[in-house]
Coordinates of C-alpha atoms in Angstrom, one line a residue:
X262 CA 268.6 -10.1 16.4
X263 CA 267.6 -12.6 13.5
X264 CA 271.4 -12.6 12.7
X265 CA 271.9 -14.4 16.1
X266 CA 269.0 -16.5 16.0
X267 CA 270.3 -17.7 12.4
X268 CA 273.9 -17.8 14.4
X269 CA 272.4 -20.2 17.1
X270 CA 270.5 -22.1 15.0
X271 CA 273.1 -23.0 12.8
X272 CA 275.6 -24.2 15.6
X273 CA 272.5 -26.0 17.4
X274 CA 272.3 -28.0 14.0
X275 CA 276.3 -28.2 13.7
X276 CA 276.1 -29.8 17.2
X277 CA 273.4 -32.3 16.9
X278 CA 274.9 -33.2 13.7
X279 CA 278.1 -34.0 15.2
X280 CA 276.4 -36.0 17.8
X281 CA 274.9 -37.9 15.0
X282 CA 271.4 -36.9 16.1
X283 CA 269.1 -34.8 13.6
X284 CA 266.6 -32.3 14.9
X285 CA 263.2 -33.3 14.6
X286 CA 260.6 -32.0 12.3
X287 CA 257.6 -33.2 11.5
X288 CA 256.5 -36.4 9.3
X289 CA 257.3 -36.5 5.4
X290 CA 253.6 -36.9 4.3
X291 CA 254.6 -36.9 0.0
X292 CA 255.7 -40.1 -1.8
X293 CA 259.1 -40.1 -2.2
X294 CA 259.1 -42.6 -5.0
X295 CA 256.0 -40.8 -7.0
X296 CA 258.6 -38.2 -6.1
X297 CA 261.3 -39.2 -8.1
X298 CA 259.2 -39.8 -11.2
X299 CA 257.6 -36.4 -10.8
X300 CA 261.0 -35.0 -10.8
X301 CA 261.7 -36.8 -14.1
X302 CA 258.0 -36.3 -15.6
X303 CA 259.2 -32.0 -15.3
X304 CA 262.2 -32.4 -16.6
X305 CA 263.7 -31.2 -13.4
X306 CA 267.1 -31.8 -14.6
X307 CA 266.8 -30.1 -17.0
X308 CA 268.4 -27.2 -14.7
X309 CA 269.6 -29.4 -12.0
X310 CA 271.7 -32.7 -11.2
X311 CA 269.6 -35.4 -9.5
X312 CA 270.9 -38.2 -7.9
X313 CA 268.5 -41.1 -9.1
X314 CA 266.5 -39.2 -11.6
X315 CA 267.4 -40.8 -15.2
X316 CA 269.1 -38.1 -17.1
X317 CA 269.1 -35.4 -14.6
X318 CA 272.5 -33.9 -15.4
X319 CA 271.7 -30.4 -15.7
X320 CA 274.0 -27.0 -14.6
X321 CA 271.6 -23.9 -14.8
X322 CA 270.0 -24.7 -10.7
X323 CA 272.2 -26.0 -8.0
X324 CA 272.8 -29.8 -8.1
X325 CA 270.7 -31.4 -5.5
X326 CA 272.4 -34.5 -3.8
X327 CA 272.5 -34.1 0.0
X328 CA 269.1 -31.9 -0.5
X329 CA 267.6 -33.5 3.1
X330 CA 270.4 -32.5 4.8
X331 CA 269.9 -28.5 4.0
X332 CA 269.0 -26.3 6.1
X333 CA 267.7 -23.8 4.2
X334 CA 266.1 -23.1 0.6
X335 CA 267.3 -20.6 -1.5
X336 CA 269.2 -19.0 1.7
X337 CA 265.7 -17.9 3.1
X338 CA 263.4 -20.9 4.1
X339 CA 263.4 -23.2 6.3
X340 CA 263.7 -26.8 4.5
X341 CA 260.5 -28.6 5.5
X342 CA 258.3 -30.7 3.2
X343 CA 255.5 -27.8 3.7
X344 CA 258.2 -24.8 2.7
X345 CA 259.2 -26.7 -0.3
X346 CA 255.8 -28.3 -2.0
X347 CA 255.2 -24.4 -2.1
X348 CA 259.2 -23.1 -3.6
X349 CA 258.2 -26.4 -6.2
X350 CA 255.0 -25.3 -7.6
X351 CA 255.8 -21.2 -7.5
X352 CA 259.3 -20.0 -6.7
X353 CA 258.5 -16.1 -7.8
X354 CA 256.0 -16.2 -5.7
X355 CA 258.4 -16.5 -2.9
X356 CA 261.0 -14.8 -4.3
X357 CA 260.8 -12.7 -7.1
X358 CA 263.8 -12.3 -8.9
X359 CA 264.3 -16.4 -8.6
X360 CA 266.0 -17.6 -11.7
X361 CA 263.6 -20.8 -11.1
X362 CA 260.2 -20.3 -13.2
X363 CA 256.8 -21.9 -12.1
X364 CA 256.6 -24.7 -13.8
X365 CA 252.9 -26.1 -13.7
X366 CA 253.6 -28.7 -11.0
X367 CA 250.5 -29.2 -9.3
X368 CA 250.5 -29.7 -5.2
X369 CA 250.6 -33.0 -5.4
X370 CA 253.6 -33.6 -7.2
X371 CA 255.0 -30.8 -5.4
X372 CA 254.4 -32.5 -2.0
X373 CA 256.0 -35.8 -3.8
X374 CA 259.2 -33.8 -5.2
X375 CA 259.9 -32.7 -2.0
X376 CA 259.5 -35.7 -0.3
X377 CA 262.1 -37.3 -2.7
X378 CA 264.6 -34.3 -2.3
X379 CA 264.5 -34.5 1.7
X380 CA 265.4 -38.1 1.5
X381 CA 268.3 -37.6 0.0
X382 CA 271.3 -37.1 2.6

C-alpha cells in the first residue's frame, strides 16, 4: 500500500509540475540568506557542492543545486523546512547508518540552512 501511495504521489507531483503549478506546503519560516552563511560558517561543502556558498565544491554528499525542488531527503522524508531543520542538526538520529555526521548546528541555523536549500530550484 505505501508503494502506491509513493506511486501516486510521485505522478501527482510529475503532473502539477508539468502544469507549471507546485503543490503547496506550508510557509518557509528560516532566513534563507542567514542560511547561506550558515551553510558556509559549517563548512557544508566541505562534503557537498553549493550553488552560492563560496568554496562549496565538495564530492563526499550529494551536490545540492535544485535542492527545493526534491521531493524527498535521503529517499525517506518528506522535503519540508520542518523535516530538514531536523536531518541538518542530527542525521543518525533519523537514519542510523547515514554517512552524514551531526555536526553541532544548532536549530536555528538548521531552520536557516534549510530555508536556503528549499530556495534553490
Amino acid at each position: 500500500m505505501n508503494a502506491v501511495r509513493c506511486i501516486a504521489g510521485v505522478c501527482l507531483a510529475t503532473a502539477l509540475a508539468a502544469c507549471g503549478a507546485e503543490p503547496a506546503g506550508p510557509p518557509i519560516t528560516g532566513d534563507a540568506r542567514a542560511g547561506q552563511a550558515a551553510l558556509q560558517a559549517h563548512d557544508c561543502g566541505v562534503c557537498h557542492r553549493i550553488p552560492g556558498v563560496r568554496g562549496a565544491v565538495g564530492l563526499v554528499g550529494p551536490p545540492l543545486a535544485g535542492f527545493g525542488n526534491r521531493i524527498y531527503i535521503s529517499g525517506r522524508f518528506a522535503n519540508t523546512e520542518a523535516m530538514l531543520t531536523r536531518w541538518i542538526v542530527d542525521p543518525p538520529a533519523l537514519v542510523p547508518s547515514t554517512a552524514m555526521p551531526a555536526v553541532g548546528v544548532d536549530a536555528v541555523d538548521a531552520r536557516n540552512m534549510a530555508a536556503y536549500l528549499l530556495s534553490l530550484h
